[in-house]
């Protein structure tokens, strides 16, 4: 992106000043030049020791910059230097270089040696093009995973001459060349005492204080200083101040995103810049449609880091336009987008549909981190996407060894939360069981407990692990350095123990000690139940009073001895008579009404969540007659009479009338 940006700026330059650095170098003996370069580079790369240089710098006196076939570029599949004379003929002239062709050819080169060979045939270059070449070298090395320039590049004569030129002529460099060269050096590790770096940084600071730098140059310079000096650099505040003085309408989309990245690096000072951020957030709505996938991902990442929860209109619009980019996001970019949507609580059905197609078609090639983030996104937003979960299950069965303990947890938990068993459920949980058995000690206690609890929600009971998790040793590990085990872990342990008693009667292993058992699964901070919706409850309560004749014949929010809280409980005697809720004798049957609002179902569906399914399952096993009253049935009723008739059919399906 930076090279494209530089090229765009070059179109507006009326001329390119030709500096005399290379001519000056000719006046010195070659060995003297090599020594001078080594002296300046050694503090930069301490591991580099002076050695004789075997590369001769080629000075070309060129007059024209075109191929024998006209101005057409070589095909992409053709060797880059198959027609070297097209670029380095005796008639070429650097002053007539076609910048667009230069950068296209430069971007086609995928090794530093090729870049150096290429620019060596074009010397001397205008300073802006030389800076672009330096940047390309650093980009290539960074892409190859290098943190420093290889020794062979440092000893290359063309590269050394570039460094000498930028060091000695920094005051006369154009703004574009200066910031581009500094940006190039910031891509790789540079020792803080490098003479080249010190000169470029000093000159950059001087120009910032003098003022007059364009928005693009300020943005590039700001990010470069962050990488080189850290977010505490004093010049950075001045850059941000100058950017605040510019009209946002003059910013290109990449400049807006660069500004977000600069402010993201200074996240601890967000309060100081919040007014400016509000302006940027509002203006960014107008550029969302022009953002590339990379820029969109970076903008969302910055909004998360800066905690811009008040910028929801921007997040919503980014989500709308992210739909078209899903196939084009890299794995890392897609993960960042999903993390941002999780953070802001955003979901969009069109985005989900596009994500389903993408994951279903590429799941086997997706990175485990992306897969786990996709399932986490679905779990957090309660999106039951069968295509996604089926594809994820297939991938895990075939590649389970690639997933870390955290990724396994993020992948498995949504299956339990959303109460979904994929078609290959037996293979999925057999693979999970084998993985846990072989790597049990690698899973953090809380992560392991979450996985096993999620399995129990969908009736895949982890019987082979219950004795281990109920053991004093595991409970001590679960507690860690805290004074006690956290409330959520205790609730999960209690529900697993209740599951072992109710659903696994064949289990005869270790029991959970009473001191680790909770009394209620319904707590404000970490509940294993969903509280009843008050408005929906009020509607049902009115109908029950009309049906039963008085409020005394049913109880609300009843905590059972088995930790579950029943929305409404009705007691019947042996003859089917409704008893007052205060009477505990002669109770033959108990009706447990589950008044289920939309929060108890997966998003936009009638599929109960796992925690509600296990609650109803356990209540039935405990002897309750569970009566489900879902919101979508109540919403269909048009009158109070219809409500009473509906409740009568639900509560007493076999009775013509009722008695109390």
XYZ file of C-alpha atoms in Angstrom:
660
model
C 0.000 0.000 0.000
C 2.809 2.373 0.846
C 4.395 1.918 -2.567
C 1.123 2.604 -4.304
C 0.673 5.664 -2.149
C 4.139 6.894 -3.035
C 3.453 6.385 -6.718
C 0.298 8.432 -6.475
C 2.195 11.287 -4.853
C 4.876 11.145 -7.505
C 2.362 12.010 -10.187
C 2.079 15.466 -8.658
C 5.793 16.175 -8.600
C 6.768 18.567 -11.369
C 10.328 17.333 -11.493
C 12.766 15.044 -9.797
C 15.907 16.603 -8.431
C 18.995 14.661 -9.377
C 21.392 14.627 -6.484
C 25.143 14.351 -6.730
C 25.647 11.680 -4.098
C 26.729 9.003 -6.541
C 28.940 11.427 -8.431
C 30.565 12.376 -5.145
C 31.153 8.732 -4.386
C 33.117 8.420 -7.639
C 35.614 10.945 -6.323
C 36.557 8.619 -3.448
C 38.478 5.392 -3.812
C 36.218 2.375 -3.793
C 37.777 0.918 -0.656
C 37.329 4.240 1.134
C 33.628 4.221 0.277
C 33.195 0.661 1.489
C 34.933 1.533 4.780
C 32.778 4.584 5.265
C 29.586 2.560 4.715
C 30.724 -0.176 7.072
C 31.447 2.376 9.743
C 27.935 3.714 9.513
C 26.156 0.352 9.310
C 28.001 -1.480 12.082
C 26.203 0.325 14.914
C 22.957 -0.500 13.092
C 23.706 -4.201 12.712
C 26.172 -5.129 15.489
C 26.658 -8.617 14.125
C 28.122 -7.297 10.881
C 31.919 -7.313 10.756
C 33.864 -5.377 8.082
C 34.811 -7.624 5.212
C 36.020 -6.947 1.667
C 33.070 -6.177 -0.605
C 32.800 -8.289 -3.730
C 29.964 -6.362 -5.387
C 30.752 -3.553 -7.803
C 28.307 -0.676 -8.041
C 27.065 -0.257 -11.605
C 26.619 3.366 -12.701
C 24.447 3.473 -15.787
C 24.213 6.526 -18.010
C 20.724 5.933 -19.290
C 18.587 8.031 -21.569
C 15.433 6.013 -22.254
C 13.220 3.773 -20.170
C 11.219 1.480 -22.445
C 11.310 -1.973 -23.896
C 12.002 -2.929 -27.446
C 8.316 -3.751 -27.795
C 7.246 -0.266 -26.780
C 6.125 0.613 -23.252
C 4.534 -2.775 -22.549
C 5.616 -4.581 -19.418
C 6.929 -8.106 -19.412
C 4.320 -10.792 -18.735
C 4.121 -11.803 -15.086
C 5.256 -15.326 -15.769
C 8.382 -14.232 -17.631
C 11.747 -14.049 -15.864
C 12.257 -10.533 -14.575
C 15.670 -10.005 -16.130
C 15.148 -11.853 -19.380
C 15.635 -8.562 -21.237
C 17.974 -6.597 -19.037
C 19.007 -4.361 -21.899
C 15.454 -3.003 -21.980
C 16.167 -1.353 -18.658
C 19.855 -0.692 -18.687
C 20.799 0.270 -22.198
C 23.441 2.932 -22.903
C 20.742 5.273 -24.268
C 18.560 5.350 -21.077
C 18.002 8.567 -19.164
C 16.915 8.474 -15.486
C 15.194 11.837 -15.826
C 12.595 10.334 -18.154
C 11.786 7.331 -15.955
C 8.162 6.254 -16.070
C 7.332 6.025 -12.352
C 4.337 3.768 -12.876
C 6.366 1.304 -14.927
C 9.192 1.510 -12.406
C 6.959 0.578 -9.485
C 5.153 -2.114 -11.409
C 8.475 -3.711 -12.261
C 9.716 -3.194 -8.705
C 6.656 -4.871 -7.184
C 7.114 -7.854 -9.500
C 10.498 -8.570 -7.911
C 10.273 -10.936 -4.955
C 13.864 -10.971 -3.706
C 16.184 -8.261 -2.428
C 18.955 -9.409 -4.764
C 16.682 -8.894 -7.774
C 15.672 -5.442 -6.541
C 19.296 -4.410 -6.051
C 20.288 -5.756 -9.460
C 17.385 -3.915 -11.055
C 18.079 -0.506 -9.501
C 21.810 -0.970 -10.080
C 21.131 -0.805 -13.803
C 19.289 2.514 -13.405
C 21.658 4.537 -11.247
C 21.538 7.343 -10.450
C 17.856 7.339 -9.412
C 15.728 10.285 -8.275
C 15.554 10.317 -4.479
C 11.866 9.320 -4.349
C 12.413 6.255 -6.547
C 15.512 5.310 -4.569
C 13.465 5.491 -1.368
C 10.816 3.296 -2.959
C 13.478 0.736 -3.869
C 14.797 0.760 -0.293
C 11.302 0.209 0.984
C 10.762 -2.704 -1.394
C 13.951 -4.354 -0.132
C 12.797 -4.099 3.476
C 9.287 -5.290 2.595
C 10.644 -8.383 0.858
C 12.898 -9.255 3.785
C 10.066 -8.675 6.266
C 7.787 -10.911 4.231
C 10.417 -13.647 4.303
C 10.339 -13.558 8.112
C 13.630 -11.754 8.644
C 13.967 -9.332 11.535
C 17.221 -7.900 10.196
C 18.687 -7.444 6.766
C 20.824 -10.437 5.737
C 24.575 -10.006 5.658
C 24.633 -10.464 1.895
C 22.365 -7.470 1.412
C 24.399 -5.321 3.787
C 27.552 -6.090 1.804
C 25.925 -5.330 -1.529
C 27.492 -2.269 -3.101
C 24.224 -0.865 -4.458
C 22.615 -1.098 -1.038
C 25.597 0.529 0.662
C 25.541 3.401 -1.798
C 21.830 3.900 -1.123
C 22.518 4.124 2.610
C 25.360 6.619 2.157
C 23.205 8.717 -0.104
C 20.280 8.921 2.330
C 22.582 9.577 5.274
C 24.548 12.377 3.677
C 21.732 14.036 1.751
C 18.869 13.810 4.262
C 18.400 17.623 4.416
C 17.949 17.827 0.645
C 15.635 14.840 0.256
C 12.071 15.503 -0.806
C 9.428 14.973 1.877
C 8.190 11.865 0.085
C 11.663 10.330 -0.152
C 12.455 11.153 3.482
C 9.359 9.576 5.012
C 9.480 6.603 2.643
C 13.103 5.847 3.554
C 12.282 6.118 7.251
C 9.254 3.894 6.772
C 11.429 1.301 5.021
C 13.944 1.218 7.879
C 11.136 0.890 10.443
C 10.011 -2.404 8.909
C 13.112 -4.203 10.208
C 15.059 -3.916 13.427
C 17.339 -0.918 13.389
C 19.746 -0.121 16.202
C 18.877 3.221 17.815
C 22.456 4.462 17.299
C 22.539 3.979 13.536
C 23.913 7.150 11.915
C 21.576 6.680 8.957
C 18.554 6.325 11.215
C 19.587 9.214 13.479
C 19.988 11.544 10.522
C 16.630 10.602 8.995
C 14.775 10.863 12.314
C 16.388 14.224 13.128
C 15.534 15.629 9.713
C 11.964 14.321 9.988
C 11.486 15.967 13.368
C 12.897 19.204 12.010
C 10.394 19.227 9.161
C 7.482 18.415 11.484
C 8.391 21.365 13.715
C 8.803 23.575 10.661
C 5.361 22.507 9.421
C 4.114 22.116 5.904
C 4.187 18.313 5.568
C 1.271 16.820 3.669
C -1.263 14.555 5.373
C 0.153 11.425 3.729
C 3.690 12.240 4.849
C 2.538 12.988 8.411
C 0.689 9.667 8.621
C 3.625 7.650 7.286
C 6.035 9.495 9.552
C 3.819 9.001 12.606
C 3.612 5.240 12.140
C 7.331 4.983 11.433
C 8.218 6.846 14.629
C 5.903 4.565 16.621
C 7.704 1.492 15.302
C 11.154 3.008 15.838
C 10.745 5.084 18.998
C 7.506 3.836 20.568
C 4.216 5.679 21.238
C 5.929 7.951 23.772
C 7.934 9.808 21.121
C 7.565 13.561 21.676
C 7.228 14.311 17.955
C 4.202 12.041 17.711
C 2.032 14.432 19.724
C 2.998 17.244 17.370
C 2.086 15.085 14.367
C -1.334 14.297 15.854
C -1.845 17.990 16.613
C -1.024 18.948 13.029
C -3.340 16.242 11.677
C -6.151 17.624 13.835
C -5.704 20.936 12.054
C -6.253 19.378 8.635
C -9.672 19.019 7.035
C -10.734 15.385 7.117
C -12.217 15.827 3.648
C -8.653 16.052 2.310
C -7.719 12.654 3.799
C -7.651 9.642 1.516
C -9.243 6.464 2.966
C -5.803 4.970 3.661
C -4.875 8.158 5.530
C -7.962 7.849 7.738
C -7.054 4.264 8.613
C -3.422 5.255 9.217
C -4.714 7.926 11.612
C -6.714 5.258 13.457
C -3.575 3.118 13.730
C -1.568 6.046 15.128
C -4.225 6.760 17.757
C -4.468 3.032 18.489
C -0.777 3.022 19.404
C -1.551 5.832 21.876
C -4.633 4.103 23.316
C -3.711 5.107 26.875
C -4.213 8.750 25.810
C -7.582 8.131 24.170
C -9.416 10.481 26.544
C -7.212 13.343 25.400
C -8.039 12.684 21.744
C -11.688 11.587 22.119
C -13.135 14.762 20.580
C -10.901 14.258 17.533
C -11.883 10.576 17.421
C -15.563 11.502 17.401
C -14.960 13.629 14.305
C -13.009 10.816 12.636
C -15.731 8.267 13.477
C -18.409 10.479 11.940
C -16.375 11.239 8.823
C -15.368 7.587 8.341
C -18.980 6.723 7.563
C -18.431 8.386 4.186
C -15.363 6.309 3.248
C -16.439 2.830 4.387
C -17.602 1.848 0.903
C -14.135 2.568 -0.542
C -12.125 0.567 2.008
C -10.160 -2.488 0.948
C -10.447 -5.673 3.059
C -7.132 -4.869 4.775
C -8.110 -1.302 5.619
C -11.516 -2.407 6.870
C -9.959 -4.985 9.177
C -7.464 -2.443 10.479
C -10.178 0.142 11.148
C -12.251 -2.353 13.139
C -9.183 -3.448 15.097
C -8.419 0.162 16.005
C -12.016 0.804 17.081
C -11.729 -2.137 19.482
C -8.368 -1.013 20.882
C -9.725 2.516 21.360
C -12.963 1.213 22.928
C -15.152 3.255 20.590
C -18.436 1.743 21.739
C -20.167 5.007 20.875
C -19.244 4.492 17.208
C -21.852 1.775 16.633
C -23.206 3.408 13.426
C -19.717 3.079 11.970
C -19.416 -0.546 13.137
C -22.812 -1.374 11.627
C -21.860 0.150 8.288
C -18.511 -1.651 8.334
C -20.411 -4.885 8.968
C -22.667 -4.177 6.001
C -19.753 -3.677 3.616
C -17.676 -6.479 5.158
C -20.090 -8.950 3.559
C -18.607 -8.409 0.103
C -15.047 -8.748 1.417
C -15.384 -12.048 3.292
C -13.868 -14.138 0.461
C -10.987 -11.656 0.164
C -9.983 -11.268 3.816
C -6.794 -13.029 4.831
C -7.166 -15.460 7.726
C -5.793 -12.908 10.162
C -7.992 -10.113 8.810
C -11.132 -12.239 9.056
C -10.241 -13.153 12.633
C -9.813 -9.473 13.533
C -13.158 -8.597 11.941
C -14.939 -11.325 13.897
C -13.246 -10.289 17.140
C -14.424 -6.722 16.564
C -18.009 -7.851 15.972
C -17.837 -9.958 19.130
C -16.525 -6.954 21.060
C -19.236 -4.584 19.824
C -22.007 -7.181 19.937
C -22.756 -6.762 16.243
C -24.311 -9.355 13.990
C -25.880 -9.206 10.566
C -27.790 -11.984 8.836
C -26.230 -11.178 5.462
C -22.784 -11.316 7.038
C -23.657 -14.656 8.638
C -24.869 -16.053 5.312
C -21.668 -14.984 3.556
C -19.607 -16.387 6.430
C -21.440 -19.709 6.118
C -20.558 -19.991 2.432
C -16.940 -19.042 3.086
C -16.388 -21.407 5.996
C -18.222 -24.310 4.383
C -16.099 -24.042 1.243
C -12.705 -23.411 2.871
C -12.950 -24.818 6.372
C -10.347 -27.529 5.810
C -7.805 -24.891 4.791
C -8.648 -22.274 7.416
C -6.273 -21.581 10.254
C -7.332 -23.133 13.621
C -7.349 -19.654 15.138
C -9.856 -18.493 12.529
C -12.045 -21.569 12.980
C -12.164 -21.157 16.755
C -12.952 -17.450 16.368
C -15.784 -18.224 13.925
C -17.397 -20.638 16.396
C -16.810 -18.215 19.261
C -18.564 -15.509 17.244
C -21.546 -17.811 16.651
C -21.609 -18.784 20.321
C -21.428 -15.217 21.633
C -24.210 -14.041 19.304
C -26.207 -17.281 19.789
C -26.177 -17.914 16.037
C -27.034 -21.529 15.294
C -25.486 -21.895 11.857
C -25.637 -25.538 10.903
C -23.398 -25.147 7.801
C -20.680 -23.544 9.952
C -20.904 -26.034 12.812
C -21.019 -29.034 10.483
C -17.934 -27.812 8.602
C -16.108 -27.027 11.854
C -16.892 -30.483 13.236
C -15.510 -32.135 10.099
C -12.356 -30.044 10.322
C -11.778 -30.857 13.983
C -12.169 -34.576 13.384
C -9.494 -34.450 10.685
C -7.110 -31.905 12.240
C -7.636 -31.983 16.010
C -3.891 -32.099 16.697
C -3.477 -28.597 15.265
C -5.722 -26.970 17.873
C -4.396 -25.532 21.124
C -6.320 -26.077 24.409
C -7.811 -22.592 24.185
C -8.867 -23.129 20.574
C -10.445 -26.483 21.440
C -12.452 -24.784 24.187
C -13.610 -21.969 21.895
C -14.593 -24.535 19.266
C -16.485 -26.998 21.517
C -18.275 -24.610 23.888
C -20.669 -23.185 21.253
C -21.928 -26.697 20.445
C -23.073 -27.051 24.050
C -24.273 -23.485 24.399
C -26.411 -23.694 21.249
C -27.552 -27.254 21.965
C -26.428 -28.643 18.628
C -25.132 -32.075 17.666
C -23.572 -32.229 14.172
C -24.160 -35.237 11.893
C -20.726 -36.640 12.836
C -21.268 -36.110 16.570
C -19.986 -39.560 17.526
C -16.725 -39.058 15.612
C -16.376 -35.497 16.932
C -16.676 -36.387 20.610
C -14.652 -39.566 20.242
C -11.854 -37.454 18.795
C -12.295 -34.922 21.610
C -12.171 -37.650 24.254
C -8.967 -39.105 22.805
C -7.425 -35.652 22.657
C -8.277 -34.942 26.300
C -6.999 -38.326 27.444
C -3.636 -37.884 25.741
C -3.178 -34.182 26.575
C -5.102 -33.906 29.824
C -2.287 -32.164 31.695
C -1.888 -29.544 28.964
C -5.391 -28.165 29.469
C -5.761 -25.426 32.099
C -8.280 -26.563 34.760
C -10.906 -23.921 33.950
C -10.608 -24.574 30.216
C -11.017 -28.318 30.759
C -14.044 -27.780 32.996
C -15.712 -25.550 30.390
C -15.218 -28.194 27.699
C -16.608 -31.048 29.816
C -19.554 -28.970 31.003
C -20.387 -28.029 27.399
C -20.407 -31.703 26.447
C -22.881 -32.512 29.234
C -25.308 -29.854 27.976
C -25.856 -31.866 24.787
C -25.947 -35.267 26.506
C -22.386 -36.228 25.629
C -21.518 -37.017 29.211
C -17.791 -37.016 30.102
C -18.056 -40.023 32.402
C -14.387 -40.969 31.984
C -13.306 -37.605 33.382
C -15.756 -37.103 36.253
C -13.619 -38.841 38.859
C -10.680 -36.619 37.906
C -12.526 -33.315 38.053
C -14.208 -34.195 41.373
C -10.833 -35.074 42.938
C -9.289 -32.786 45.597
C -6.163 -32.415 43.441
C -8.095 -31.014 40.462
C -10.189 -28.761 42.706
C -7.002 -27.397 44.242
C -5.632 -26.689 40.754
C -8.934 -25.052 39.844
C -8.656 -22.765 42.832
C -5.077 -21.793 42.005
C -3.804 -18.908 44.097
C -7.276 -17.575 44.851
C -8.904 -17.931 48.268
C -11.708 -20.072 46.810
C -12.973 -21.569 43.565
C -14.888 -19.011 41.473
C -18.692 -19.119 41.467
C -19.093 -20.131 37.810
C -16.730 -23.098 38.155
C -18.581 -24.287 41.263
C -21.901 -24.061 39.401
C -20.499 -26.047 36.460
C -19.103 -28.690 38.823
C -22.463 -28.929 40.604
C -24.366 -29.359 37.351
C -21.906 -32.018 36.201
C -22.387 -33.831 39.503
C -26.183 -33.592 39.145
C -25.810 -34.958 35.623
C -23.795 -37.910 36.905
C -26.582 -38.717 39.382
C -29.590 -38.198 37.087
C -28.317 -39.178 33.635
C -25.439 -41.549 34.403
C -26.750 -43.934 37.073
C -24.027 -46.411 36.121
C -21.336 -43.976 37.296
C -20.000 -45.172 40.657
C -16.885 -43.049 40.918
C -15.887 -40.151 43.155
C -18.589 -37.665 44.182
C -18.337 -33.912 44.449
C -17.955 -32.846 48.076
C -20.910 -30.815 49.432
C -18.695 -27.804 50.193
C -18.092 -27.380 46.435
C -21.792 -27.521 45.531
C -23.873 -24.380 44.958
C -27.465 -23.933 46.076
C -28.728 -22.123 42.978
C -27.808 -22.021 39.320
C -29.501 -18.623 38.984
C -27.114 -15.857 40.002
C -26.652 -12.340 38.606
C -23.024 -12.654 37.465
C -22.570 -16.220 36.265
C -25.908 -17.947 35.830
C -26.497 -21.366 34.329
C -30.138 -20.389 33.821
C -31.822 -17.533 31.983
C -34.004 -15.351 34.249
C -37.670 -15.214 33.237
C -38.683 -12.210 31.157
C -40.855 -10.020 33.373
C -43.253 -8.791 30.674
C -43.864 -12.275 29.326
C -44.351 -13.564 32.873
C -46.934 -10.835 33.588
C -48.974 -11.924 30.576
C -48.929 -15.566 31.650
C -49.702 -14.646 35.271
C -52.884 -12.817 34.242
C -54.034 -15.845 32.281
C -53.252 -18.222 35.176
C -55.261 -16.128 37.623
C -58.232 -16.172 35.248
C -57.820 -19.912 34.709
C -57.221 -21.050 38.299
C -59.355 -18.449 40.022
C -56.787 -16.951 42.380
C -53.118 -16.075 42.723
C -52.759 -18.538 45.626
C -52.796 -21.548 43.289
C -49.372 -21.071 41.735
C -45.937 -19.978 42.917
C -43.343 -17.979 41.016
C -39.539 -18.250 40.883
C -39.424 -21.373 43.006
C -35.938 -22.553 43.978
C -35.909 -26.352 44.033
C -33.627 -28.484 46.231
C -31.784 -29.330 43.009
C -30.472 -25.805 42.319
C -32.897 -24.993 39.491
C -35.345 -22.083 39.690
C -38.803 -22.797 38.261
C -40.617 -19.893 36.621
C -44.046 -21.048 37.813
C -44.909 -24.125 39.901
C -48.401 -25.632 40.242
C -49.143 -28.475 42.662
C -51.786 -31.156 42.060
C -53.133 -33.796 44.409
C -53.811 -37.425 43.457
C -57.247 -36.564 42.025
C -55.868 -33.736 39.894
C -57.064 -30.967 42.172
C -54.979 -27.781 42.137
C -53.513 -27.134 45.574
C -52.527 -23.778 47.079
C -48.789 -23.267 46.641
C -48.335 -23.052 50.453
C -49.378 -26.689 50.946
C -46.657 -29.343 50.845
C -48.710 -32.371 51.989
C -50.647 -34.630 49.630
C -48.772 -33.302 46.579
C -49.018 -35.940 43.868
C -47.714 -34.016 40.860
C -45.807 -30.815 40.321
C -46.105 -28.799 37.120
C -43.045 -26.745 36.182
C -43.908 -23.977 33.738
C -40.983 -22.792 31.638
C -41.921 -19.377 30.271
C -39.367 -19.123 27.481
C -38.650 -15.709 25.970
C -36.371 -15.170 22.919
C -33.222 -15.052 25.089
C -33.677 -18.764 25.849
C -33.436 -19.690 22.172
C -30.704 -19.357 19.602
C -30.950 -16.228 17.481
C -34.028 -16.023 15.239
C -34.981 -19.649 15.850
C -37.104 -21.899 18.025
C -34.148 -23.993 19.128
C -33.587 -23.983 22.900
C -30.153 -23.125 24.237
C -28.163 -25.876 25.894
C -28.591 -24.563 29.451
C -32.365 -24.480 29.039
C -32.497 -27.926 27.458
C -30.516 -29.531 30.297
C -32.704 -27.752 32.879
C -35.909 -29.136 31.373
C -34.306 -32.550 30.979
C -33.242 -32.652 34.622
C -36.600 -31.382 35.901
C -38.349 -34.238 34.083
C -35.925 -36.744 35.589
C -36.641 -35.231 39.014
C -40.360 -35.947 38.606
C -41.690 -32.612 37.391
C -44.154 -32.374 34.544
C -42.474 -29.733 32.418
C -44.806 -27.440 30.523
C -43.051 -25.221 27.993
C -44.731 -21.900 27.229
C -42.655 -20.281 24.478
C -42.989 -16.637 23.547
C -43.870 -17.349 19.922
C -47.049 -19.183 20.971
C -48.098 -16.422 23.372
C -47.590 -13.804 20.643
C -50.126 -15.616 18.441
C -52.950 -15.091 20.979
C -55.204 -12.131 20.278
C -57.343 -11.919 23.418
C -57.477 -12.769 27.103
C -59.986 -15.517 26.410
C -57.625 -17.147 23.911
C -54.855 -16.931 26.511
C -56.943 -18.774 29.113
C -57.941 -21.461 26.614
C -54.316 -21.834 25.553
C -53.137 -22.286 29.159
C -55.888 -24.822 29.819
C -54.776 -26.901 26.844
C -51.154 -26.682 27.976
C -51.688 -27.484 31.664
C -54.576 -29.947 31.492
C -54.547 -31.489 28.024
C -56.574 -34.537 29.145
C -59.182 -32.716 31.225
C -62.347 -31.197 29.815
C -62.513 -28.802 32.729
C -60.505 -28.132 35.816
C -61.291 -28.058 39.491
C -59.740 -26.189 42.416
